[in-house]
Coordinates of C-alpha atoms in Angstrom, one line a residue:
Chain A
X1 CA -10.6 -5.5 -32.8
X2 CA -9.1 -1.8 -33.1
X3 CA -7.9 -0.8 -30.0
X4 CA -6.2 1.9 -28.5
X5 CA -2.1 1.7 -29.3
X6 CA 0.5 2.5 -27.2
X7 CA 1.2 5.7 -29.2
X8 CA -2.3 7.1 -28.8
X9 CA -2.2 6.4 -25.0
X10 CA 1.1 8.7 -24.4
X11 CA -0.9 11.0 -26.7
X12 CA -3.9 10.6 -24.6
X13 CA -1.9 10.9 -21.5
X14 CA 0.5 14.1 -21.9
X15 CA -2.3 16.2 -23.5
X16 CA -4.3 15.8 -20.3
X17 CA -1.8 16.3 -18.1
X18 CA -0.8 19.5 -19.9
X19 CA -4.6 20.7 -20.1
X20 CA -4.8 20.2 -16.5
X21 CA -0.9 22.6 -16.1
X22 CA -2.4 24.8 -18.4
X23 CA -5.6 25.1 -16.6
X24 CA -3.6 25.3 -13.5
X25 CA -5.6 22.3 -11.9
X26 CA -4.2 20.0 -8.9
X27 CA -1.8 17.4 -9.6
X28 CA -3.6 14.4 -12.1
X29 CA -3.6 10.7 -13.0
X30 CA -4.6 9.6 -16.0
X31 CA -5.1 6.1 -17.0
X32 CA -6.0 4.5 -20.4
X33 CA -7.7 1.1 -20.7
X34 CA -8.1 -0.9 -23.4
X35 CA -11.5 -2.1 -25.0
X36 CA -11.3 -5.5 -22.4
X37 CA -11.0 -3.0 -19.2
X38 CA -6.9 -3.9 -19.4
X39 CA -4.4 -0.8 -18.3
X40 CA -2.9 0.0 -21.2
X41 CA -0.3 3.1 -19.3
X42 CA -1.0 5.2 -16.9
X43 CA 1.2 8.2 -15.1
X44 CA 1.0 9.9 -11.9
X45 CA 2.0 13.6 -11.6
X46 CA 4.5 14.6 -9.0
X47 CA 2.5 15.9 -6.1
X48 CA -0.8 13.3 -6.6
X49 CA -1.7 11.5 -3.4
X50 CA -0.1 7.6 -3.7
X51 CA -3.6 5.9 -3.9
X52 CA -4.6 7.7 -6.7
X53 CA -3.7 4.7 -9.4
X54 CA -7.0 2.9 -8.0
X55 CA -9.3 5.9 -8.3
X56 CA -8.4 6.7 -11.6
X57 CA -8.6 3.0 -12.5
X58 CA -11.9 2.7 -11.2
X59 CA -13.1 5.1 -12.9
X60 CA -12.0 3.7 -16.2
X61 CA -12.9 0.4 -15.7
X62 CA -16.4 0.8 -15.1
X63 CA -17.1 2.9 -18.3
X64 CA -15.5 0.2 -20.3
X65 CA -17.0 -2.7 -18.4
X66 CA -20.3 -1.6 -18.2
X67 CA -20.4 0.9 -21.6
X68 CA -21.2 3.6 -19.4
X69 CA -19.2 6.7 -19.2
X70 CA -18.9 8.3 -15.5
X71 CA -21.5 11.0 -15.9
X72 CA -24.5 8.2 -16.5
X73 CA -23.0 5.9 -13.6
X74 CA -23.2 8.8 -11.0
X75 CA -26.9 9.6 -12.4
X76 CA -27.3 5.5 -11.6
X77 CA -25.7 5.6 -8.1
X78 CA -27.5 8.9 -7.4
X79 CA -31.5 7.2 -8.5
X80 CA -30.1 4.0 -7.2
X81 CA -27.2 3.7 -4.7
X82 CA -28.0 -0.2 -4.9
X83 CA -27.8 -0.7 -8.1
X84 CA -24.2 0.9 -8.6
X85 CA -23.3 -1.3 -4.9
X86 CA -24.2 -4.6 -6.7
X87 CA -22.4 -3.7 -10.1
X88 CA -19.3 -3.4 -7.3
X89 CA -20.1 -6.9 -6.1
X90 CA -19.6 -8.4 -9.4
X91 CA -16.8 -6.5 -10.8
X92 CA -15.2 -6.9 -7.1
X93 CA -15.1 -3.3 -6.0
X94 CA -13.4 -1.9 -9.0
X95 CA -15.6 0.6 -9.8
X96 CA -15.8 4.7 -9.0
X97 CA -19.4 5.8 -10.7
X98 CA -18.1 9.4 -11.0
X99 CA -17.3 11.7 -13.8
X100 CA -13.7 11.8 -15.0
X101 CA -14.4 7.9 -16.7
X102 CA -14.1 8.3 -20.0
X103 CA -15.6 6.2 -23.1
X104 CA -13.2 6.1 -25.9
X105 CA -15.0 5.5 -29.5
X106 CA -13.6 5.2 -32.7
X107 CA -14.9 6.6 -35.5
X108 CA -17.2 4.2 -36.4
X109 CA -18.8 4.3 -32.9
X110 CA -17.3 1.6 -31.1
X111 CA -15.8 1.7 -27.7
X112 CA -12.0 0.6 -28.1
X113 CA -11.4 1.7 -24.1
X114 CA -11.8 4.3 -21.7
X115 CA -9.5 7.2 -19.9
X116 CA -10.0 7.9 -16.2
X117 CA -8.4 11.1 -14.7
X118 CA -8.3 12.0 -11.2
X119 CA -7.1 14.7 -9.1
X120 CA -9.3 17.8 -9.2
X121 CA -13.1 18.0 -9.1
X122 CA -14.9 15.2 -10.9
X123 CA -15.7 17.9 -13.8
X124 CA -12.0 19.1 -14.2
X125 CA -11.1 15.5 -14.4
X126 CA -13.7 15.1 -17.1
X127 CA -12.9 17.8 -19.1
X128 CA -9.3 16.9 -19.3
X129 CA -10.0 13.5 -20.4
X130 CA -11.9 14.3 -23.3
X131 CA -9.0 17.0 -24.2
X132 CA -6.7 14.1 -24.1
X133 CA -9.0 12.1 -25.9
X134 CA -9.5 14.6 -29.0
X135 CA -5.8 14.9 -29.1
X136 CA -5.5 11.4 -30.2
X137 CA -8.2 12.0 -33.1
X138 CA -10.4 9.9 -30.9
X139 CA -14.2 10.7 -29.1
X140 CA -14.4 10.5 -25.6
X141 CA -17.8 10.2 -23.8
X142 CA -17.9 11.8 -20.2
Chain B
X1 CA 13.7 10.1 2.0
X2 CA 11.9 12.8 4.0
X3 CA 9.4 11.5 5.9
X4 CA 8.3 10.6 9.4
X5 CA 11.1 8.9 11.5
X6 CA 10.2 6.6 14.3
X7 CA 11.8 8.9 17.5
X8 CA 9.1 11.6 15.9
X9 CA 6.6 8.8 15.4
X10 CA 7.0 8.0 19.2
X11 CA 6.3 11.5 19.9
X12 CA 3.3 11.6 18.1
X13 CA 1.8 8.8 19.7
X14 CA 3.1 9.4 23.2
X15 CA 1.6 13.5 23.1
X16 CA -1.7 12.1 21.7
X17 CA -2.1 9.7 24.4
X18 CA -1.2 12.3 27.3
X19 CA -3.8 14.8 25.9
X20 CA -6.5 12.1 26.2
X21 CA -5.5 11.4 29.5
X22 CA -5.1 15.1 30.6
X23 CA -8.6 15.3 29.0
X24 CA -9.8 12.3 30.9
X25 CA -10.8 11.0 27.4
X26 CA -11.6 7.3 26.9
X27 CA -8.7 4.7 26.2
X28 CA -6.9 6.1 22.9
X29 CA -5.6 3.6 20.0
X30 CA -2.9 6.0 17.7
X31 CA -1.2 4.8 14.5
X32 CA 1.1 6.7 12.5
X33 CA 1.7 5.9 9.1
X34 CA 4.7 7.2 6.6
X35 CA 4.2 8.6 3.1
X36 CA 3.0 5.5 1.7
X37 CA 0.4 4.4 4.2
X38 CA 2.4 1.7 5.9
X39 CA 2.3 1.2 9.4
X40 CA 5.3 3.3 11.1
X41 CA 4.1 3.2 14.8
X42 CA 1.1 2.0 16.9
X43 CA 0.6 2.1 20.4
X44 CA -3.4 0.7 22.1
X45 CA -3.9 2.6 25.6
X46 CA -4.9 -0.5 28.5
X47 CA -8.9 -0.6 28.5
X48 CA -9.2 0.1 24.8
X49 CA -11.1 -2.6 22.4
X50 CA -9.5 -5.1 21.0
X51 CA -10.6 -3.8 17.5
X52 CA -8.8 -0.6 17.7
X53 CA -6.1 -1.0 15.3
X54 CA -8.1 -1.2 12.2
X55 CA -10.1 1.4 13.1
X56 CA -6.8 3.9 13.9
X57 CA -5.6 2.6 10.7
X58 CA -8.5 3.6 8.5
X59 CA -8.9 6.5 9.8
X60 CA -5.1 7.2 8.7
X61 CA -5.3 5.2 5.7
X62 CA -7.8 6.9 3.9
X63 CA -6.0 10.6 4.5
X64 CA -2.7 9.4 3.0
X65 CA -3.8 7.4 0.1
X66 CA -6.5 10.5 -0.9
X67 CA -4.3 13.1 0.4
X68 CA -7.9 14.3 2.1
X69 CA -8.2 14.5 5.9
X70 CA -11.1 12.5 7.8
X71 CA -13.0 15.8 7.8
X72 CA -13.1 16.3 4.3
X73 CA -13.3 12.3 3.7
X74 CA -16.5 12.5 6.0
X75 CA -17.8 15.8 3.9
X76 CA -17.6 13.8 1.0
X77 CA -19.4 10.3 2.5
X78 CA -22.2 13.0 3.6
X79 CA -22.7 14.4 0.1
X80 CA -22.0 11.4 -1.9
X81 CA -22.1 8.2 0.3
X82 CA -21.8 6.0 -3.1
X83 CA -18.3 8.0 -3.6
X84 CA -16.4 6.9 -0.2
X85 CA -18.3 3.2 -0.6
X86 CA -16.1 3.3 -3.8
X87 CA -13.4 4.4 -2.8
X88 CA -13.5 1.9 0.0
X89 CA -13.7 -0.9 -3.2
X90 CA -10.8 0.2 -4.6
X91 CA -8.6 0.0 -1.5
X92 CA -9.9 -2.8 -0.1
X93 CA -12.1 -1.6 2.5
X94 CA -9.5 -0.2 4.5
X95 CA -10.7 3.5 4.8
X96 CA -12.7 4.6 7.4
X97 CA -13.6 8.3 6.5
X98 CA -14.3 10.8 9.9
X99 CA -12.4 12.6 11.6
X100 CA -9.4 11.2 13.5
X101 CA -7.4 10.1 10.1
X102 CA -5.2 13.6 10.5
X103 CA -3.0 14.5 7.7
X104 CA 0.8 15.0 8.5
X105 CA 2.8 17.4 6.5
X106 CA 6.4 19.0 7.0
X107 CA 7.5 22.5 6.5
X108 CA 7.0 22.4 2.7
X109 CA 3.4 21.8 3.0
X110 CA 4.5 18.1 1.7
X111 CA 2.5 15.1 2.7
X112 CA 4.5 12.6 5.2
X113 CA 2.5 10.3 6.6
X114 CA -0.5 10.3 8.7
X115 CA -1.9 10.0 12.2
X116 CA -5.2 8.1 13.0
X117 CA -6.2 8.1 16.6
X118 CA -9.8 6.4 17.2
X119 CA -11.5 5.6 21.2
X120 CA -13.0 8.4 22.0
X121 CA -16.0 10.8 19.8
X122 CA -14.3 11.4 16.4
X123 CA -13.5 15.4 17.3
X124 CA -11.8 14.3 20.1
X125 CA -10.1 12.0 18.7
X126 CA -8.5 14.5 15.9
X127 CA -7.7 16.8 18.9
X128 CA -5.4 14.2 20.2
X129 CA -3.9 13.2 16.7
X130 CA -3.2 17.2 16.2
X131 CA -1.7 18.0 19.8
X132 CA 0.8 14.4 18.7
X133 CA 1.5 15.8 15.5
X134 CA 2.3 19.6 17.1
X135 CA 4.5 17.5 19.8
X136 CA 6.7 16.4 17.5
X137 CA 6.9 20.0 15.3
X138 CA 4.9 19.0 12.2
X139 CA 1.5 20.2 10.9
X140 CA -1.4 18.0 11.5
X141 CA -4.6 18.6 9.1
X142 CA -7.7 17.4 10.3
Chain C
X1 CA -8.0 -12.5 31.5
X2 CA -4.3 -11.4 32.6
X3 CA -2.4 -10.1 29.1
X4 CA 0.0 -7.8 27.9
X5 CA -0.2 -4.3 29.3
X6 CA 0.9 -1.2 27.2
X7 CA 4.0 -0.7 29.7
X8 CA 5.5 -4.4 28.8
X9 CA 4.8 -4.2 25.0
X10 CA 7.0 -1.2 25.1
X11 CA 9.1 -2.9 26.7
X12 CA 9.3 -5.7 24.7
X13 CA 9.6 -3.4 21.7
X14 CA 12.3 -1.5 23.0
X15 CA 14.2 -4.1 24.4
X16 CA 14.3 -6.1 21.1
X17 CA 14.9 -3.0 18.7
X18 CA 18.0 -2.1 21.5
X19 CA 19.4 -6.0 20.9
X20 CA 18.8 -5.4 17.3
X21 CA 21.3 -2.3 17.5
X22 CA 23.7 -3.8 20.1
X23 CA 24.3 -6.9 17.7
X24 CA 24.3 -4.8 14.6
X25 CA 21.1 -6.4 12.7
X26 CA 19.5 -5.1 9.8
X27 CA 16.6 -2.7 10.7
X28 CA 14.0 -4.1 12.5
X29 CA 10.1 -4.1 13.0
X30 CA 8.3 -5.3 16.1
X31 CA 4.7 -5.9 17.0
X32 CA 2.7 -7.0 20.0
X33 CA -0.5 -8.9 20.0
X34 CA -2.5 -9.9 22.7
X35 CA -4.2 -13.1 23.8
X36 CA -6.6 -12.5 21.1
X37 CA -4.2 -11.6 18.1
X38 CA -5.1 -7.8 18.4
X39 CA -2.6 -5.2 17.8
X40 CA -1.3 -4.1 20.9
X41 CA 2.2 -2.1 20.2
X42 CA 4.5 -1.7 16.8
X43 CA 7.3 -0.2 15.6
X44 CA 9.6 -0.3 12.1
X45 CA 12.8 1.3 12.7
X46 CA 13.9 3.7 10.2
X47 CA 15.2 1.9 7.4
X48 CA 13.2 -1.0 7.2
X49 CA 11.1 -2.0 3.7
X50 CA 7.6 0.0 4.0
X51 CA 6.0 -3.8 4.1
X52 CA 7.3 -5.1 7.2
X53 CA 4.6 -4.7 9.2
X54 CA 2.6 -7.3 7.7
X55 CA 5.5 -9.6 8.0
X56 CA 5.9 -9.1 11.8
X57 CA 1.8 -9.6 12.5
X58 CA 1.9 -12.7 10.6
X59 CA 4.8 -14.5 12.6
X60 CA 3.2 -13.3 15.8
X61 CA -1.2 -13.3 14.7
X62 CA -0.4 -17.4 13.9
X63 CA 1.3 -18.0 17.0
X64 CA -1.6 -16.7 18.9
X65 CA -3.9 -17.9 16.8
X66 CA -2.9 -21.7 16.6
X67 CA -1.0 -21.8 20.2
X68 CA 2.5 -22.9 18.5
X69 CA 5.6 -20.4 17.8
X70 CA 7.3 -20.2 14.2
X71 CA 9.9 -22.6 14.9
X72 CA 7.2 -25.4 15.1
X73 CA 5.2 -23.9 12.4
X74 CA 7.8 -24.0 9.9
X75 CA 8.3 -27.5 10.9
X76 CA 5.0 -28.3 10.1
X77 CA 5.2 -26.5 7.0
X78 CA 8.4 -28.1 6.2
X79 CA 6.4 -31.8 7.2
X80 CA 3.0 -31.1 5.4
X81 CA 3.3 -27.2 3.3
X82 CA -0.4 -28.1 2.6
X83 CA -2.0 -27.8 6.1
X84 CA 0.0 -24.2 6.9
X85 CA -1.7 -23.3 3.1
X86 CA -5.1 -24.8 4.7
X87 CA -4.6 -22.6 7.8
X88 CA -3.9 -19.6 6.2
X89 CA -6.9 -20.5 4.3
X90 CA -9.0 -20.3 7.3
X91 CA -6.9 -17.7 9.0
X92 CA -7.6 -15.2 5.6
X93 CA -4.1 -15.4 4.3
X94 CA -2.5 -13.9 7.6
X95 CA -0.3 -16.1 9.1
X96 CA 3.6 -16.3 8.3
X97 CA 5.0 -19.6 9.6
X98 CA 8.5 -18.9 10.2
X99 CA 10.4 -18.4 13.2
X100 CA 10.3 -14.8 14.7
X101 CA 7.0 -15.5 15.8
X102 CA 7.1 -16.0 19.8
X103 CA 4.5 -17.2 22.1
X104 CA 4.6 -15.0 25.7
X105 CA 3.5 -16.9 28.2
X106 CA 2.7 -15.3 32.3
X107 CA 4.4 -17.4 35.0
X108 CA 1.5 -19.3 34.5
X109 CA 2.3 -20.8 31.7
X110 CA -0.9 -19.3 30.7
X111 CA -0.4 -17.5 26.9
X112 CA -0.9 -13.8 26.8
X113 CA 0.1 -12.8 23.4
X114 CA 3.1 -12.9 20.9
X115 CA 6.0 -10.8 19.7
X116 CA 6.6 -10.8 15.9
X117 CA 10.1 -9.2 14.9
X118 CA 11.4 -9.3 11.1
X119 CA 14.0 -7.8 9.3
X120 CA 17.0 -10.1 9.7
X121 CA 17.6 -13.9 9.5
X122 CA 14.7 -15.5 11.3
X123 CA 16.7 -16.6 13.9
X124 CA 18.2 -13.8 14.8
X125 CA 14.6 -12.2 14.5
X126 CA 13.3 -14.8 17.1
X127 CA 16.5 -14.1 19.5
X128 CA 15.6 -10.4 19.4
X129 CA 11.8 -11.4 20.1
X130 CA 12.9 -13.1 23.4
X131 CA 15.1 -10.6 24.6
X132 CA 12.4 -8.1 24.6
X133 CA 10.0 -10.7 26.1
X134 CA 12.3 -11.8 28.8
X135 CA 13.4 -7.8 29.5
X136 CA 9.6 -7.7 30.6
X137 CA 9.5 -10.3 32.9
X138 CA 8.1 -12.9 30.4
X139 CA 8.7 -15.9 29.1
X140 CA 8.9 -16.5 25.1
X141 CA 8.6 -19.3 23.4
X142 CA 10.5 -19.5 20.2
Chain D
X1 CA 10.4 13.8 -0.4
X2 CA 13.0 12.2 -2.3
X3 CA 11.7 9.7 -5.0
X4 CA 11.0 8.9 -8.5
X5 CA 9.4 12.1 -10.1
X6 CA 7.5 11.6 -13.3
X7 CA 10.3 12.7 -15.6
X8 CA 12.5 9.8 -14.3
X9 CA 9.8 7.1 -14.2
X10 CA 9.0 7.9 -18.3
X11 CA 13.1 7.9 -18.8
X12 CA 12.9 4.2 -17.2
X13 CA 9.9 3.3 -19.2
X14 CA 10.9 4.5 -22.6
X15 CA 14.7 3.2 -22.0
X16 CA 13.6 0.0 -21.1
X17 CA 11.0 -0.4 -23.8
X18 CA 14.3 0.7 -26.1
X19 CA 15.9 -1.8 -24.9
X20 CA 13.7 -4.5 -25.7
X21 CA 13.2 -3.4 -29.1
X22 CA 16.9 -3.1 -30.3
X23 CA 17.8 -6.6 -28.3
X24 CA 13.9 -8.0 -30.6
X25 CA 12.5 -9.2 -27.1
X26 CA 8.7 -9.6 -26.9
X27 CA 6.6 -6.8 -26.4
X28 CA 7.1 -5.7 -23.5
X29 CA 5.4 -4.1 -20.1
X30 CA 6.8 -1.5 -17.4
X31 CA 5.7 0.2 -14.2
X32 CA 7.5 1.9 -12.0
X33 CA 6.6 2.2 -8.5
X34 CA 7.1 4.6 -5.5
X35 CA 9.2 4.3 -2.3
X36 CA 5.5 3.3 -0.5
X37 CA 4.9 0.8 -3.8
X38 CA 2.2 3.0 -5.4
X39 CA 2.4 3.1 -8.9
X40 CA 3.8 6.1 -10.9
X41 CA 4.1 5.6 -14.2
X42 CA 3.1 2.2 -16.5
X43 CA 3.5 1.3 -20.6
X44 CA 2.2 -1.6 -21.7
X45 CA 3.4 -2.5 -26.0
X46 CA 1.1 -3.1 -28.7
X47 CA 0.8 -7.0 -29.1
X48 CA 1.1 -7.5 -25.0
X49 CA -1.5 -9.4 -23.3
X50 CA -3.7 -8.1 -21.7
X51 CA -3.5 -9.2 -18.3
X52 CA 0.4 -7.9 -18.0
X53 CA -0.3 -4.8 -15.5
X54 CA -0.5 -6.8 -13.0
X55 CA 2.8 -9.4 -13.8
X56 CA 4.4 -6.4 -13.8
X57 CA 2.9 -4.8 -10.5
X58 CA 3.5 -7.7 -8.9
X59 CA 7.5 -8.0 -9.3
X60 CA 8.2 -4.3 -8.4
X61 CA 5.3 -4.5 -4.9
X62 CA 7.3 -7.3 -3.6
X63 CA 10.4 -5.5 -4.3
X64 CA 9.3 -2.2 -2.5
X65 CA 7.6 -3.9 0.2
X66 CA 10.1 -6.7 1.1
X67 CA 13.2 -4.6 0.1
X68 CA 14.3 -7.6 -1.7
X69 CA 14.5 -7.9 -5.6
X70 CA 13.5 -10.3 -7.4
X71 CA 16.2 -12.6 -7.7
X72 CA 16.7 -13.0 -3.9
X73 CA 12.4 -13.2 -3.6
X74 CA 13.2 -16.7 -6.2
X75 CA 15.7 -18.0 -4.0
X76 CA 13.7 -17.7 -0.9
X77 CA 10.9 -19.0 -3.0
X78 CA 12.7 -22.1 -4.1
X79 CA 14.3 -22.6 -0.6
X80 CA 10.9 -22.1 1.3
X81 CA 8.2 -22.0 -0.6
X82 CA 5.7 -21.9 2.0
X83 CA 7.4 -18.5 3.0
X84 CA 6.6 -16.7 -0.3
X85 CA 3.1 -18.5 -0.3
X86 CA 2.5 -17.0 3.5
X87 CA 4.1 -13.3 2.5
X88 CA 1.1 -13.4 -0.6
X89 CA -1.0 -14.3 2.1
X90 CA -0.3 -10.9 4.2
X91 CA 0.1 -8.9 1.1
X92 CA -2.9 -10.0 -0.6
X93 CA -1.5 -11.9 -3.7
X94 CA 0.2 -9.2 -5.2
X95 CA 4.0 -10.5 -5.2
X96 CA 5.1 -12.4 -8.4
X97 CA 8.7 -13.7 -6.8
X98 CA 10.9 -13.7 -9.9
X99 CA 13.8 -11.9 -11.8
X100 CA 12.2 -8.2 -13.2
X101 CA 11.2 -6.9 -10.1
X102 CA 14.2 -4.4 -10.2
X103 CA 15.1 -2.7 -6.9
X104 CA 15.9 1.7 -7.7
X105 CA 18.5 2.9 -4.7
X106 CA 19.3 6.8 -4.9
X107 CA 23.5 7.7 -4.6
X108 CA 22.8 7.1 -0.9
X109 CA 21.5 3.6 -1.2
X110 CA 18.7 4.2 0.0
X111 CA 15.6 2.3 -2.2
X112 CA 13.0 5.1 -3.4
X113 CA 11.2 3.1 -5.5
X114 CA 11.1 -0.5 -7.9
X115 CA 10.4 -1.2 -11.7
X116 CA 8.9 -4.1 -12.7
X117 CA 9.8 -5.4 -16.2
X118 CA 7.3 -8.4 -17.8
X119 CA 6.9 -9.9 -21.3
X120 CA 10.3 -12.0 -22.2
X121 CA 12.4 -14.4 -19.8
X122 CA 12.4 -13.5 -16.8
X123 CA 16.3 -12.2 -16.8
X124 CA 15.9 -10.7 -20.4
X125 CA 12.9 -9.1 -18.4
X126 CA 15.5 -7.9 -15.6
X127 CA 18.0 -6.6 -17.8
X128 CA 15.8 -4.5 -19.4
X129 CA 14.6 -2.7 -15.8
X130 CA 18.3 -2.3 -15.0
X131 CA 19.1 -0.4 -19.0
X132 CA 15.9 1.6 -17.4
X133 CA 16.7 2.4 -13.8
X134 CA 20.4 3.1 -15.5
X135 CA 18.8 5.6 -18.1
X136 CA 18.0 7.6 -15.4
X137 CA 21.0 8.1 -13.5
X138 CA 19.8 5.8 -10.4
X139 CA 20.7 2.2 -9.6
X140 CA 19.0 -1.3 -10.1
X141 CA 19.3 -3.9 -8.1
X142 CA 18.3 -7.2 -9.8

């Protein structure tokens, strides 16, 4: 299975933390899974809330788990609220259905993780995930 | 480490609960938590239900770990209740997002802890936490 | 149902924290429960690990809970390790069977709560729990 | 507040991760953790398993939240096992009580944070946190 290295996560990392300095956003976290929903590396700017490990997590986790990026779970929780409550039963509340989870595909398609980013609005988050993402040569799906 | 030291902790709590009672408010329950959202200081006014704790503590909880204020927490359970039931996943259902979880911060506009007063209607309850925080020369955000 | 009023759990606290300074222990962390394992009163001193709370409640919540202090609970778990593991089973994982834990009892005899110190040996933890019990007029049961 | 900026938690990581690879350990995980034990910063090598975030997590929390490293949170284990089973209990399983779980003190002694250090023996594991913490001009307490 191809997978995200360890290499291409600091990649994934700084350049979204520098998108967000450049862009002049609030403090981020950005953390990269890997293809089974493991954390790969993640790193809180100075200045983030301390709980914000867990919301970037959860954010991540359910794109990979579930193959759907943050933009389609919030359409799901937002047409049914239920649906995205029992998907939380089973993966035992891991899972933030907002924007700023990130699918990370390869180049022949496949998901081989997903970035979450958290910190400013769900959009900014977004938007500095894929920048990450593209840094490492890779496609991210908000 | 900057933070909240118990002699101001004891302030906090011991303002809070003299405004209620000025105010004639119902029992009070107050907890003050430090920078990482452990329990500091709690104090449970005579009369109040036995519950109280948890409640306090949410209210607190939630404002340190999201570095967002049970106003803005309960702004955000309004507009996206699927959000804040998430968010509740990922820490273990320990938030409880109105207002009475009261942000502390010193003179640097840096995030020290947090007050969570709960036993009275949630407004009231913020008053209290803010006249604690005030008492003791730090900045309460509600 | 006579308990533990605000007025003696801060006296307990503060007597116990004072014994704690006068005999040179580490820092210390004191709660208060009532007769039905509800947080009444806490404080950590400054110093003390961030986690101590949770230490403290779970001397003092299975005291209260089962009706025996943590010198007899950690001779039970010393005896049979695999009914303390069965009762923190039932008891969701909060109990902490070590002594520290101290049963107050009215003149009576009737229990009205618990003090739970940590922070030092857990002896001298239990010795500063009954000095703050006994500075209120109580009696505690190590 | 004083504490573990971003800068010093990726010195740790990469020094560690260094350290490993000139002493041919097996791929190893790092996180560093905050004063509060909120996570900061995390690496995991290519060719780890998978489920090594949370080995990892688990020796710096109990570190933090104890304010005891790991080697003292194996002795206590070994004497009293019961006593690490019940603090798992209150901190809801997230303590692995072994040698890795590194302790970081500032010049004053004070403990602003832990790294936790997973993948090889345990001590190989530990000596690797303390080349880390050393990296960056703070101390580790094994």
């Amino acid at each position: 299975m191809a997978g995200i290295s360890l290499d291409q996560a600091r990649t994934i990392i700084r350049a979204a933390l520098e998108s967000g300095r450049g862009l002049n956003l609030k403090p981020l976290s950005v953390v990269v899974l890997d293809a089974g929903g493991h954390v790969q590396a993640f790193e809180r700017e100075d200045g983030a809330a301390p709980g914000r490990f867990a919301i970037a997590h959860g954010k991540a986790y359910g794109a990979v788990m579930l193959g759907m990026a943050g933009t389609a779970q919030m359409a799901r929780a937002e047409s049914q609220s239920y649906f995205m409550a029992a998907v939380n039963g089973v993966y035992g509340g891991q899972v933030v259905p907002v924007p700023g989870g990130v699918l990370v595909r390869d180049s022949s398609g496949d998901v081989i993780g997903a970035v979450g980013v958290t910190g400013d609005t769900s959009d900014n988050d977004a938007a500095a995930a894929v920048t990450g993402t593209e840094a490492a040569g890779l496609h991210g799906e908000i």
